[in-house]
Short mmCIF file of C-alpha atoms and ligand atoms in Angstrom, two decimals:
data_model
loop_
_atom_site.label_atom_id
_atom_site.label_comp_id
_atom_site.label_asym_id
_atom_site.label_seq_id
_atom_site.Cartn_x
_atom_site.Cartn_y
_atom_site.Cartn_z
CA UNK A 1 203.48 17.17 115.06
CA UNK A 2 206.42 17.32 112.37
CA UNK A 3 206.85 15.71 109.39
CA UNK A 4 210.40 15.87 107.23
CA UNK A 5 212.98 14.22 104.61
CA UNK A 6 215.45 12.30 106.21
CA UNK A 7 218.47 11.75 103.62
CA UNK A 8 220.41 8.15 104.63
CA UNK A 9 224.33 7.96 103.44
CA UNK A 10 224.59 5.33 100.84
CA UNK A 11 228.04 3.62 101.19
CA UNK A 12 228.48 2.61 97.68
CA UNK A 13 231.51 0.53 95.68
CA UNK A 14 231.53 -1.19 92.45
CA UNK A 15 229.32 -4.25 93.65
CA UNK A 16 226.42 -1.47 95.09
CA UNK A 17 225.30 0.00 97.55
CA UNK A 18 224.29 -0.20 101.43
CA UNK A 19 221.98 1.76 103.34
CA UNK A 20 222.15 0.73 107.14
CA UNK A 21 219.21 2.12 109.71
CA UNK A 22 219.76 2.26 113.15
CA UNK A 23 218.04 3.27 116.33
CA UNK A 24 218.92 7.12 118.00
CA UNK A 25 221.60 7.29 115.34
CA UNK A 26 220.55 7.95 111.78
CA UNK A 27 216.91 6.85 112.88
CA UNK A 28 215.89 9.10 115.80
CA UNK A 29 214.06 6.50 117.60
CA UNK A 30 213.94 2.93 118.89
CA UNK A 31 212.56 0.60 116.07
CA UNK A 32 210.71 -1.63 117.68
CA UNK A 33 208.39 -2.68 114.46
CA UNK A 34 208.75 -2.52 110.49
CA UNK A 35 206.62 -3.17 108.04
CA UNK A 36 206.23 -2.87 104.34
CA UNK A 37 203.35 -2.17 101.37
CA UNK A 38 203.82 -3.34 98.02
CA UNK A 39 201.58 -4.72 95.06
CA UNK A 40 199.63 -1.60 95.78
CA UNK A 41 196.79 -1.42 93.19
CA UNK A 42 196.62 1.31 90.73
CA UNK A 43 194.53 4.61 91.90
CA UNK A 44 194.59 3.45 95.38
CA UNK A 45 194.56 5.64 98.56
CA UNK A 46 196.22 4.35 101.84
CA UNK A 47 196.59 5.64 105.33
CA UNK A 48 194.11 8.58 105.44
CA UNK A 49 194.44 8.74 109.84
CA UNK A 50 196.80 9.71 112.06
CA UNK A 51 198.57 8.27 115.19
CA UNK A 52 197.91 9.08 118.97
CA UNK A 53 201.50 7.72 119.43
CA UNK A 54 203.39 6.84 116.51
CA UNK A 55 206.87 8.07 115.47
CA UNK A 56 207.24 6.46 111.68
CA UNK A 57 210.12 6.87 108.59
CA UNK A 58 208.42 5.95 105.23
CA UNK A 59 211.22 4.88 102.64
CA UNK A 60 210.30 3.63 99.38
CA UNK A 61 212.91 1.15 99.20
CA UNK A 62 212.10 0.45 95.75
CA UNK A 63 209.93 2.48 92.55
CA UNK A 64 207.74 5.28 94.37
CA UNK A 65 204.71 6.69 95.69
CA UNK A 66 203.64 10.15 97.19
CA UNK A 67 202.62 10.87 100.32
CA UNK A 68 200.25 13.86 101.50
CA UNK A 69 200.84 14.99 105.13
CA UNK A 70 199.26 17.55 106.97
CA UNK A 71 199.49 18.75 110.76
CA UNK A 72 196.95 21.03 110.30
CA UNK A 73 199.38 24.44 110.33
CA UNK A 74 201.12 22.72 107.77
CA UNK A 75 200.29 20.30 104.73
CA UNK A 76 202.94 19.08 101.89
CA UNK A 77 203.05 16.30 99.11
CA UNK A 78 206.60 14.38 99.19
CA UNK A 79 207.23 12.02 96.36
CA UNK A 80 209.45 9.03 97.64
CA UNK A 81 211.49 7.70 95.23
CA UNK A 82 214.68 7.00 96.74
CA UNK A 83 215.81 4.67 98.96
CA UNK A 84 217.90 6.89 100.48
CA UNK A 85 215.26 9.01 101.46
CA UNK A 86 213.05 8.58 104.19
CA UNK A 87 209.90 10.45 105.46
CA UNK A 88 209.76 10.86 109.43
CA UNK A 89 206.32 11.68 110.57
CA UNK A 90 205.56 12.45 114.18
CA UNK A 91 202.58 11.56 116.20
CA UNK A 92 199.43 13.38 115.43
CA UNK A 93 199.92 13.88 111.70
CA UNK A 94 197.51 13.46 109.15
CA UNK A 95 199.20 11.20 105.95
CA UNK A 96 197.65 9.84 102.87
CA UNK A 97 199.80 7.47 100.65
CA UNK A 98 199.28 7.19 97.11
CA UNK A 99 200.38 7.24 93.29
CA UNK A 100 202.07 3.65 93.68
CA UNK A 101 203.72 2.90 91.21
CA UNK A 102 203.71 -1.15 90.73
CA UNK A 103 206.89 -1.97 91.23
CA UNK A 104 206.43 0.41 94.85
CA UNK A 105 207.69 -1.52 97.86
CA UNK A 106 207.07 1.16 100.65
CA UNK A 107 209.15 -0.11 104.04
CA UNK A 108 208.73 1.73 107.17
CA UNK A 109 209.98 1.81 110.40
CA UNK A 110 207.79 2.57 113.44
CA UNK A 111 208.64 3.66 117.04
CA UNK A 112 205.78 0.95 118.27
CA UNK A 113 204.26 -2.10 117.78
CA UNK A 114 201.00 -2.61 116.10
CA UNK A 115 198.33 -1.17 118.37
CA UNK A 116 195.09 -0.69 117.03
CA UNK A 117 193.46 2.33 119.48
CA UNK A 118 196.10 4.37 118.61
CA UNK A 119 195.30 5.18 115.01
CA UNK A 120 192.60 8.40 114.52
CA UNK A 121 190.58 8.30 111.55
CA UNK A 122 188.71 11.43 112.28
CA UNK A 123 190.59 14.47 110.48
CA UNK A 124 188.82 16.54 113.10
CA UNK A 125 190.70 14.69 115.88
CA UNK A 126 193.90 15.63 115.26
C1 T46 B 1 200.61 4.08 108.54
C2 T46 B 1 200.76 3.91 107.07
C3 T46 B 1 201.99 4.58 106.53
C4 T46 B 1 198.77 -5.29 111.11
O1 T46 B 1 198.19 -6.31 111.49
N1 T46 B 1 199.97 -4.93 111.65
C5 T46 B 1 200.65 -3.83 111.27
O2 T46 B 1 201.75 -3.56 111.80
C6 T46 B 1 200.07 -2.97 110.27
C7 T46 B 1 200.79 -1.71 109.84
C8 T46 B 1 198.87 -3.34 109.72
N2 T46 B 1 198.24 -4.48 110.11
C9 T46 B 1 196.98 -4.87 109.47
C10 T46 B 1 195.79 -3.98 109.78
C11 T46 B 1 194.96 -4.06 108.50
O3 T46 B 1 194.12 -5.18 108.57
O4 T46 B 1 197.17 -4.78 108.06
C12 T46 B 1 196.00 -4.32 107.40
C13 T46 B 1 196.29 -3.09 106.54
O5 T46 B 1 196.67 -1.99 107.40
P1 T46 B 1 196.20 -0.48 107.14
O6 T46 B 1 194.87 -0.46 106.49
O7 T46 B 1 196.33 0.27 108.44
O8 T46 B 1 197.31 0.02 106.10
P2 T46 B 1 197.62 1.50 105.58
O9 T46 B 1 198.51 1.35 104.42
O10 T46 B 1 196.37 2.29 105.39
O11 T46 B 1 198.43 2.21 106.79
C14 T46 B 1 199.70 1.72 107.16
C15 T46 B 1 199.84 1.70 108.69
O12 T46 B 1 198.76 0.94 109.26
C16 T46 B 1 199.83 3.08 109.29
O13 T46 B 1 200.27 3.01 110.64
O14 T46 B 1 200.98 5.11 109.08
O15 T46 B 1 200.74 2.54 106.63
#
């Protein structure tokens, strides 16, 4: 039930930079689904359940967004705003996504493939 910043090494030149994610090394799982949110209306509120299961990192790959967690002992607002900056939240956390701004494209990698009984939308559950 743990939530925290992971910071990703940017290998950067003068054409850009890079950010590479990879299983058990700089991600500490085996990525075995991404997916990612964008065009997120204003004053929207996404997630608001947790995951039986689910191991995810939340990296706003491009503008930003904030994100409320909570694991019941403890509860924190990140603001993502850099993509080298990813949020890893554990199973059983609660996390509420919101403050897109429009440009926001929010990718993030999960430790399992879509399965729909293991989300909990009860607060009380968790
Ligand atoms: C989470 C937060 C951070 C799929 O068919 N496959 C998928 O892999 C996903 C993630 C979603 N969907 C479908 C299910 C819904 O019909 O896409 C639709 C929107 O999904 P949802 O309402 O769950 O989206 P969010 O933004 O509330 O939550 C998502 C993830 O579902 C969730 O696991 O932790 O982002």
């Amino acid at each position: 039930m743990i939530f925290k910043l992971l910071e990703f090494k940017t290998f950067g030149d003068e054409r850009g930079s890079l950010i590479s994610l990879e299983s058990k090394k700089n991600v500490p799982f085996e990525i075995k689904r991404i997916y990612y949110i964008f065009d997120t209306k204003k004053d929207v509120v996404r997630g608001k359940h947790a995951h039986k299961n689910l191991q995810q990192i939340l990296i706003a790959v491009k503008g930003s967004c904030k994100v409320l967690v909570d694991n019941k002992n403890d509860k924190k607002i990140f603001e993502l705003n850099n993509p080298a900056q990813g949020l890893y939240i554990e199973n059983n956390v609660w996390r509420e996504m919101f403050d897109f701004s429009s440009d926001c494209v929010l990718m993030v990698l999960a430790s399992e493939i879509y399965i729909k009984e293991d989300y909990i939308f009860d607060y009380e559950e968790i």
